[in-house]
PDB file of C-alpha atoms and ligand atoms in Angstrom:
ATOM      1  CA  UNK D   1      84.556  73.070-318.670  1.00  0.00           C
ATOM      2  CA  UNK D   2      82.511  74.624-316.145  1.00  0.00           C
ATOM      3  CA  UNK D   3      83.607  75.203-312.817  1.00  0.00           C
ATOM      4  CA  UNK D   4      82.216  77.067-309.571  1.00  0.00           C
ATOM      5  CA  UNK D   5      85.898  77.911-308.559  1.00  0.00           C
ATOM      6  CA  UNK D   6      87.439  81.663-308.738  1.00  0.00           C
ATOM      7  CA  UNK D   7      90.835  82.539-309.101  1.00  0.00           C
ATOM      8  CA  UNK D   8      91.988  83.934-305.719  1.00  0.00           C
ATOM      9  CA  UNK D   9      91.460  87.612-305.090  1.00  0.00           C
ATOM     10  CA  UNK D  10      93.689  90.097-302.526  1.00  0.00           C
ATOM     11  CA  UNK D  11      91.096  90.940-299.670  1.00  0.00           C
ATOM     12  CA  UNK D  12      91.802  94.693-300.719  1.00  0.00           C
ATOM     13  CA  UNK D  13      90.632  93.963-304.561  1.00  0.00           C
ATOM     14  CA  UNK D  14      86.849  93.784-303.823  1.00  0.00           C
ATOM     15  CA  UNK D  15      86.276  94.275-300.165  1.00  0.00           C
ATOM     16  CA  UNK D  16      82.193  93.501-300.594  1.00  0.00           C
ATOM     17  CA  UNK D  17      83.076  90.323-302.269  1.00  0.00           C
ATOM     18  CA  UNK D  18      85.652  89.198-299.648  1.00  0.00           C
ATOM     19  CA  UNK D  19      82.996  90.092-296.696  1.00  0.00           C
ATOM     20  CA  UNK D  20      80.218  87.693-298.622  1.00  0.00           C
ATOM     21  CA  UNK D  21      83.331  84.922-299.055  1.00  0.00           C
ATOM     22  CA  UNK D  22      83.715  85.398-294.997  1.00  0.00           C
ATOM     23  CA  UNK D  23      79.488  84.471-295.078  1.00  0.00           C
ATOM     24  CA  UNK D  24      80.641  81.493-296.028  1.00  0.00           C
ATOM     25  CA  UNK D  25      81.575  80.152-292.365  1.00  0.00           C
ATOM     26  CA  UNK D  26      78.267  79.275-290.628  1.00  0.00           C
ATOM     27  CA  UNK D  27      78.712  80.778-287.015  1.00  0.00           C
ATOM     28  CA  UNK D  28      75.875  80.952-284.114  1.00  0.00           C
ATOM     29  CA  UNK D  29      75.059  84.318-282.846  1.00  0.00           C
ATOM     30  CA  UNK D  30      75.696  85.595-279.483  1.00  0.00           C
ATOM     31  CA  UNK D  31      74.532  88.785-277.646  1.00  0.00           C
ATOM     32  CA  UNK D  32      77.776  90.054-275.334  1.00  0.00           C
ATOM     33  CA  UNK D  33      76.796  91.936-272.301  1.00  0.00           C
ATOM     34  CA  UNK D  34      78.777  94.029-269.661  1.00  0.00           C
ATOM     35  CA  UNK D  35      78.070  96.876-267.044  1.00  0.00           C
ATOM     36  CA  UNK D  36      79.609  99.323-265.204  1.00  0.00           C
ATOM     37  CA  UNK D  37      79.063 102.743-263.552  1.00  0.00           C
ATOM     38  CA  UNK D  38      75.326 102.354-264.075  1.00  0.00           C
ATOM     39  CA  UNK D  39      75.228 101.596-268.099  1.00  0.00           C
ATOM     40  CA  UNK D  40      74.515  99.051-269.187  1.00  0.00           C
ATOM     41  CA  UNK D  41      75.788  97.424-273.223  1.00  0.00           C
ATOM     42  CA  UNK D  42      74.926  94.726-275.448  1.00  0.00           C
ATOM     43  CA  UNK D  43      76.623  93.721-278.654  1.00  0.00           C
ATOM     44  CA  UNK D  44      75.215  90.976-281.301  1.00  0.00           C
ATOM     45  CA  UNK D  45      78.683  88.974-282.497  1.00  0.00           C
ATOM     46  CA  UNK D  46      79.127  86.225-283.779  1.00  0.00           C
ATOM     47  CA  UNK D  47      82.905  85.931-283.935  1.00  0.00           C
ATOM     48  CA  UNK D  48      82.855  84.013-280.497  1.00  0.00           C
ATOM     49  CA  UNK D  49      84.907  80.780-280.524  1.00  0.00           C
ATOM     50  CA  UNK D  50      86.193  79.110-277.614  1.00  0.00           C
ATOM     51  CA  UNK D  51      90.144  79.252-277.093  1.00  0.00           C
ATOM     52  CA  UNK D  52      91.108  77.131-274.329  1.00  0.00           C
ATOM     53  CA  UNK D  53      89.732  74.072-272.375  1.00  0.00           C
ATOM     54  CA  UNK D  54      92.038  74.116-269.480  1.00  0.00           C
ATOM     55  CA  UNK D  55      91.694  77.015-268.681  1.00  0.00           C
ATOM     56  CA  UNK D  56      88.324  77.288-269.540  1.00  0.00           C
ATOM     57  CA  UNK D  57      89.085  80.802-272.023  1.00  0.00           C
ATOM     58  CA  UNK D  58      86.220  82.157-274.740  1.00  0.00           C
ATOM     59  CA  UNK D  59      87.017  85.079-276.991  1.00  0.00           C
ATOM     60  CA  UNK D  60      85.218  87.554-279.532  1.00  0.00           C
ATOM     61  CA  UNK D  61      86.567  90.337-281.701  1.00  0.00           C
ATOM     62  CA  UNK D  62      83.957  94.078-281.161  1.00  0.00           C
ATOM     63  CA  UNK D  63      84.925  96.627-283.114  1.00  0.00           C
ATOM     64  CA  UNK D  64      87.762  99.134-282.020  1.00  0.00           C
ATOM     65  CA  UNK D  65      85.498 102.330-282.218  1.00  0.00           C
ATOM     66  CA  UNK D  66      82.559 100.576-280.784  1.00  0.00           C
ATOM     67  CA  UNK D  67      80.981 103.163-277.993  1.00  0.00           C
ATOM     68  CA  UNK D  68      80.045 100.026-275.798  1.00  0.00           C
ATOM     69  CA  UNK D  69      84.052  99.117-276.028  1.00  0.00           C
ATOM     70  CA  UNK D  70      84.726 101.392-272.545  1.00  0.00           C
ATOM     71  CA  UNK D  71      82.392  99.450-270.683  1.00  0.00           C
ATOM     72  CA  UNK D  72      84.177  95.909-271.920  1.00  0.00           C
ATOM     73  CA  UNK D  73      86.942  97.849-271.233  1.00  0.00           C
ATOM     74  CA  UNK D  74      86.256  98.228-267.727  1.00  0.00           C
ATOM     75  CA  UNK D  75      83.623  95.783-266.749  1.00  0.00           C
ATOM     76  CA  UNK D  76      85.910  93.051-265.787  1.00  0.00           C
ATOM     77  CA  UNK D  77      83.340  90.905-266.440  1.00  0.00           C
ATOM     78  CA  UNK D  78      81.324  89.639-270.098  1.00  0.00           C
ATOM     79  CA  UNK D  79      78.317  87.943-270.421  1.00  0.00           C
ATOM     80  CA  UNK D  80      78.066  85.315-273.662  1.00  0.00           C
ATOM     81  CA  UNK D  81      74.195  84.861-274.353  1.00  0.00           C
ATOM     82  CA  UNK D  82      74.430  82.278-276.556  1.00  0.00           C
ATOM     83  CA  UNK D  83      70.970  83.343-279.128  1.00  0.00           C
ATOM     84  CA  UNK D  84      68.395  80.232-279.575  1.00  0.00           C
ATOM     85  CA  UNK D  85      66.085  80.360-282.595  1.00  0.00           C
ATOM     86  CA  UNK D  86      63.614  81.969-282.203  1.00  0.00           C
ATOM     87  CA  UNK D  87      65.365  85.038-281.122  1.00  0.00           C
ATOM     88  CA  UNK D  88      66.466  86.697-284.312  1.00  0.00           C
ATOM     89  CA  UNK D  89      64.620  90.190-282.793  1.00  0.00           C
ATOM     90  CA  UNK D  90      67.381  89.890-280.128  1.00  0.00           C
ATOM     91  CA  UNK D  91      70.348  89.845-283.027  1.00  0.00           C
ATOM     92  CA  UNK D  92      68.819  92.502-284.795  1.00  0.00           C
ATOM     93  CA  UNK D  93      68.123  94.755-281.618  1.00  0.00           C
ATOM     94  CA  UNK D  94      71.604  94.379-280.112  1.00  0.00           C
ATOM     95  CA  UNK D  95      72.925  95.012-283.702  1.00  0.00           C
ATOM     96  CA  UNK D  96      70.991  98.578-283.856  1.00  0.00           C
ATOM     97  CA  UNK D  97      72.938 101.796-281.904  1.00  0.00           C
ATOM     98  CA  UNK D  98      70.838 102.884-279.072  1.00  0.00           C
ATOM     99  CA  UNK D  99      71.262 104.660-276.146  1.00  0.00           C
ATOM    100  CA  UNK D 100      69.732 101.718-274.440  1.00  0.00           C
ATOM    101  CA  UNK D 101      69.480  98.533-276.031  1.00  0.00           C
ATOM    102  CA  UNK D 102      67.725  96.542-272.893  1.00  0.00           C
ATOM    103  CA  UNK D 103      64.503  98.867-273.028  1.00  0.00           C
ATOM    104  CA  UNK D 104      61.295  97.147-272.442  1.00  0.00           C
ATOM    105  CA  UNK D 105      63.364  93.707-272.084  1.00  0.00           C
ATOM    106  CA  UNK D 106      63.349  91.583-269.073  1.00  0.00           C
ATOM    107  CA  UNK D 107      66.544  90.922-268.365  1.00  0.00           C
ATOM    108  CA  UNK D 108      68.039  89.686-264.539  1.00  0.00           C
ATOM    109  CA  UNK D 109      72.007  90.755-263.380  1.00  0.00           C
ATOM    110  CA  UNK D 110      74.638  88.053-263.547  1.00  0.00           C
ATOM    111  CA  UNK D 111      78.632  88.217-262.484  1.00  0.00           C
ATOM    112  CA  UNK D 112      80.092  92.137-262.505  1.00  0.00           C
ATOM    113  CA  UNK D 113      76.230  93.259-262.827  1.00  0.00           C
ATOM    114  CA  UNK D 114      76.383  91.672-266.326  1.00  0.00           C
ATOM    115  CA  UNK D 115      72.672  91.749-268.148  1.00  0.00           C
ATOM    116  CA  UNK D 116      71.185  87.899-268.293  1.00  0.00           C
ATOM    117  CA  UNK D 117      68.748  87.357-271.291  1.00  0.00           C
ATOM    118  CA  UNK D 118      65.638  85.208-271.227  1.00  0.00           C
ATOM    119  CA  UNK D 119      65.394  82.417-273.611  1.00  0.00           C
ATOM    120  CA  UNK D 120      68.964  81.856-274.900  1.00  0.00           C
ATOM    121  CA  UNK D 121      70.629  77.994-275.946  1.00  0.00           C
ATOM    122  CA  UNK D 122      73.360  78.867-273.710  1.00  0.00           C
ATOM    123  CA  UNK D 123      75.357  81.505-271.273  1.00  0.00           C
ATOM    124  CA  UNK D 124      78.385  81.976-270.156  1.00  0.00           C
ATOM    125  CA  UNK D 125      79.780  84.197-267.740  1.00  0.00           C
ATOM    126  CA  UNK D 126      83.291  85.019-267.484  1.00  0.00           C
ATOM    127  CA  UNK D 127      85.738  87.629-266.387  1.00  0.00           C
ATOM    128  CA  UNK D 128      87.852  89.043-268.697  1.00  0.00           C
ATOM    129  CA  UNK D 129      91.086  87.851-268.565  1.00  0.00           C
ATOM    130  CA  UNK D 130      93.070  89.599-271.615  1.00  0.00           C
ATOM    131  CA  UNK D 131      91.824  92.000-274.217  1.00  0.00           C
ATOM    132  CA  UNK D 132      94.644  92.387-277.650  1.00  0.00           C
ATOM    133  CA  UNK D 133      94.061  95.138-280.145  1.00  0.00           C
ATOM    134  CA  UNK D 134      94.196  93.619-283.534  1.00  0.00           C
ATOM    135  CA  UNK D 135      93.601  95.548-286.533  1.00  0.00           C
ATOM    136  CA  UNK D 136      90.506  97.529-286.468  1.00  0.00           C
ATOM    137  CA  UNK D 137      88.978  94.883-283.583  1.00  0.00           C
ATOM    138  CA  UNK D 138      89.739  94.090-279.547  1.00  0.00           C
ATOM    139  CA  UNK D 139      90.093  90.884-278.927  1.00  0.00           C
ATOM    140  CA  UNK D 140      88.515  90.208-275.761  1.00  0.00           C
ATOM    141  CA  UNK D 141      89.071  86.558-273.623  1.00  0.00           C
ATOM    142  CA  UNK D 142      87.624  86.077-271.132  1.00  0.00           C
ATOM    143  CA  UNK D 143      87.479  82.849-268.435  1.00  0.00           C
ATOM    144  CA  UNK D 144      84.324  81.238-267.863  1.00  0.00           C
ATOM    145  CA  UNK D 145      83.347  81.584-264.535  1.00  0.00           C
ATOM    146  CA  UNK D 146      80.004  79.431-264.846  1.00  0.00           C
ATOM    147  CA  UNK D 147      77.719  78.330-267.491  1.00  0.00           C
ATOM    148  CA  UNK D 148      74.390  77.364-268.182  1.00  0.00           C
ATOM    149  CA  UNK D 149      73.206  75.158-271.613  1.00  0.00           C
ATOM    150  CA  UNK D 150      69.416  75.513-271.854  1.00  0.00           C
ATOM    151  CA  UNK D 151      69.043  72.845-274.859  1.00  0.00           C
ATOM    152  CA  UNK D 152      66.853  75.397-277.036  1.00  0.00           C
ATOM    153  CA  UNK D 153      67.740  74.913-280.434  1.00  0.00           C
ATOM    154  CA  UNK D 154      70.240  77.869-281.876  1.00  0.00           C
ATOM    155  CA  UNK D 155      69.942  81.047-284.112  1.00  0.00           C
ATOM    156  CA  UNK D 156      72.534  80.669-287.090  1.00  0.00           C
ATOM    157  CA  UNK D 157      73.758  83.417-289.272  1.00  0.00           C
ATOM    158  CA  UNK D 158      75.409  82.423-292.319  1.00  0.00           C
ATOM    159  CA  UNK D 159      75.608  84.697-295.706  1.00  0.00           C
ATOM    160  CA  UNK D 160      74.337  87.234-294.410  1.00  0.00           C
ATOM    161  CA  UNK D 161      71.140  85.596-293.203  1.00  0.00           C
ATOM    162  CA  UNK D 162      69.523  84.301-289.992  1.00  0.00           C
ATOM    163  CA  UNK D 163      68.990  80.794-290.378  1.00  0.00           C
ATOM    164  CA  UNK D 164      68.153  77.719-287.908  1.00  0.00           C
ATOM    165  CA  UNK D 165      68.639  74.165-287.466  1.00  0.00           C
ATOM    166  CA  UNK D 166      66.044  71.562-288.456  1.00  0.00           C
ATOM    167  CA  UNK D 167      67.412  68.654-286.382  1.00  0.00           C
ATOM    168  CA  UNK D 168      65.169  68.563-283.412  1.00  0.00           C
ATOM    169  CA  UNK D 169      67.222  68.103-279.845  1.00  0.00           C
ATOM    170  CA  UNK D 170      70.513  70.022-280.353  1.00  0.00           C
ATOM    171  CA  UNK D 171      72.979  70.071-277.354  1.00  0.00           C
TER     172      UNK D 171
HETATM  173  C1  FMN P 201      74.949  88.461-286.925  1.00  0.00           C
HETATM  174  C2  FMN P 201      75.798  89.651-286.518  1.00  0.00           C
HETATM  175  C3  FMN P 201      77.062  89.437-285.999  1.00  0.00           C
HETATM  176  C4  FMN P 201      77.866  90.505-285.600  1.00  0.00           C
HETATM  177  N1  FMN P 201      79.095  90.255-285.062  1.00  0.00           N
HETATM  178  C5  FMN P 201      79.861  91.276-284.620  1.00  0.00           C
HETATM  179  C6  FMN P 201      81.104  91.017-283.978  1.00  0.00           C
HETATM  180  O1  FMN P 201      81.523  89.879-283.796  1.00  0.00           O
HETATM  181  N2  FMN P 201      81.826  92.083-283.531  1.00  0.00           N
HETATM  182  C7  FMN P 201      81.393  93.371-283.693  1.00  0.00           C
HETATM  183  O2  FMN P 201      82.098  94.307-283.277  1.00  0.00           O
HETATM  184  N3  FMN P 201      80.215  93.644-284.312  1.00  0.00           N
HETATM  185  C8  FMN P 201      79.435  92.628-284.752  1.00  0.00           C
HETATM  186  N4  FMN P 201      78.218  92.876-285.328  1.00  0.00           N
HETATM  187  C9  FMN P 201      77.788  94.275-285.477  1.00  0.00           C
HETATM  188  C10 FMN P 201      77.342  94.859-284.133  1.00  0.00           C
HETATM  189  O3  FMN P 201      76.335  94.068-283.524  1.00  0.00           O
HETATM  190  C11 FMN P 201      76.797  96.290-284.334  1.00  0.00           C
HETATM  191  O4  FMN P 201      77.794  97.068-284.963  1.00  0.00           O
HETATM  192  C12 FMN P 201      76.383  96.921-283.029  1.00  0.00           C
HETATM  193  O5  FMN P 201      75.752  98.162-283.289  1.00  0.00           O
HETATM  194  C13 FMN P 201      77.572  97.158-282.124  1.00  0.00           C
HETATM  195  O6  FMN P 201      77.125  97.723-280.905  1.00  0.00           O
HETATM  196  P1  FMN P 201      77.498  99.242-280.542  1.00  0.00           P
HETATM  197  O7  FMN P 201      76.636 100.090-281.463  1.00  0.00           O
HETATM  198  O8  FMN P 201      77.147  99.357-279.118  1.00  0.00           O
HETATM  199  O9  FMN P 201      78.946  99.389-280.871  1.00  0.00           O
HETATM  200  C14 FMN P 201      77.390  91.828-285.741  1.00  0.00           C
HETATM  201  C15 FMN P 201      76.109  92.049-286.263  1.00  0.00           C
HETATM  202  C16 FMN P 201      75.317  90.974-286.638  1.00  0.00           C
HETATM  203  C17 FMN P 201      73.926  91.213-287.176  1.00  0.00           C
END
């Protein structure tokens, strides 16, 4: 009999394979954005989910030794620029180290001086309201403050690929 199914494996055992298993989950892709003392960061993630209706709470895991983690830190305030299609350059951009990511981009200040990209499916902006250490990630949550939805279609990342929609009229 042939089947597709594996026998289950300890995370530890093969850590490429269990990152490509994660690849699985079709997520969108967000740029995060903060500033404070005059710098300015900007993280692609796409482990952005939202926690809590009532409060309105949104949260995202960035990486414990991330150098744009201070800023988070002390920010107070994130931005959630949710990415539309077309704007896979974005993803990879804000996924590349740089002393400044926003060169040469037109970007416009939001709440706590947060950077506003052009062109997203969505934003949020929120203050951040708790931030949890877990493992080798922060957790960051933060409370919406105000939103916008710009009914673009979004940017999808799933195995380790950019992807998009083809159903016209998402959101
Ligand atoms: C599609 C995609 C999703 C990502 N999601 C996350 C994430 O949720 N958290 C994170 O810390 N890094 C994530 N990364 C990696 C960061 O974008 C990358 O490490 C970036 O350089 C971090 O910014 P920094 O150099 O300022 O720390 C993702 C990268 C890609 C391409």
């Amino acid at each position: 009999m042939t089947t597709l199914e594996e026998h289950a494996l300890a995370p530890a055992d093969d850590p490429r394979r269990y990152r490509r298993s994660l690849g699985c989950f079709p997520t969108g892709i967000t740029v995060m954005t903060a500033a404070h003392g005059g710098t300015r960061v900007g993280v692609t993630a796409n482990s952005f989910a939202s926690v809590s209706l009532e409060p309105p709470l949104v949260l995202w895991a960035l990486r414990a030794d991330s150098p744009s983690l201070p800023v988070f830190r002390h920010a107070g305030h994130f931005t959630v620029n949710v990415l539309a299609w077309h704007q896979e350059d974005l993803s990879r951009r804000f996924a590349t180290p740089a002393d400044d990511k926003f060169a040469g981009l037109n970007v416009t200040e939001g709440w706590g001086g947060a950077p506003l990209l052009d062109g997203c499916a969505a934003r949020f902006e929120t203050r951040l309201a708790h931030q949890f250490t877990s493992g080798d990630h922060v957790l960051l949550v933060g409370e919406v403050l105000r939103y916008n939805n710009f009914h673009r279609e979004p940017l999808v990342f799933v195995r380790g690929g950019h992807r998009w929609l083809d159903q016209p009229g998402i959101g």
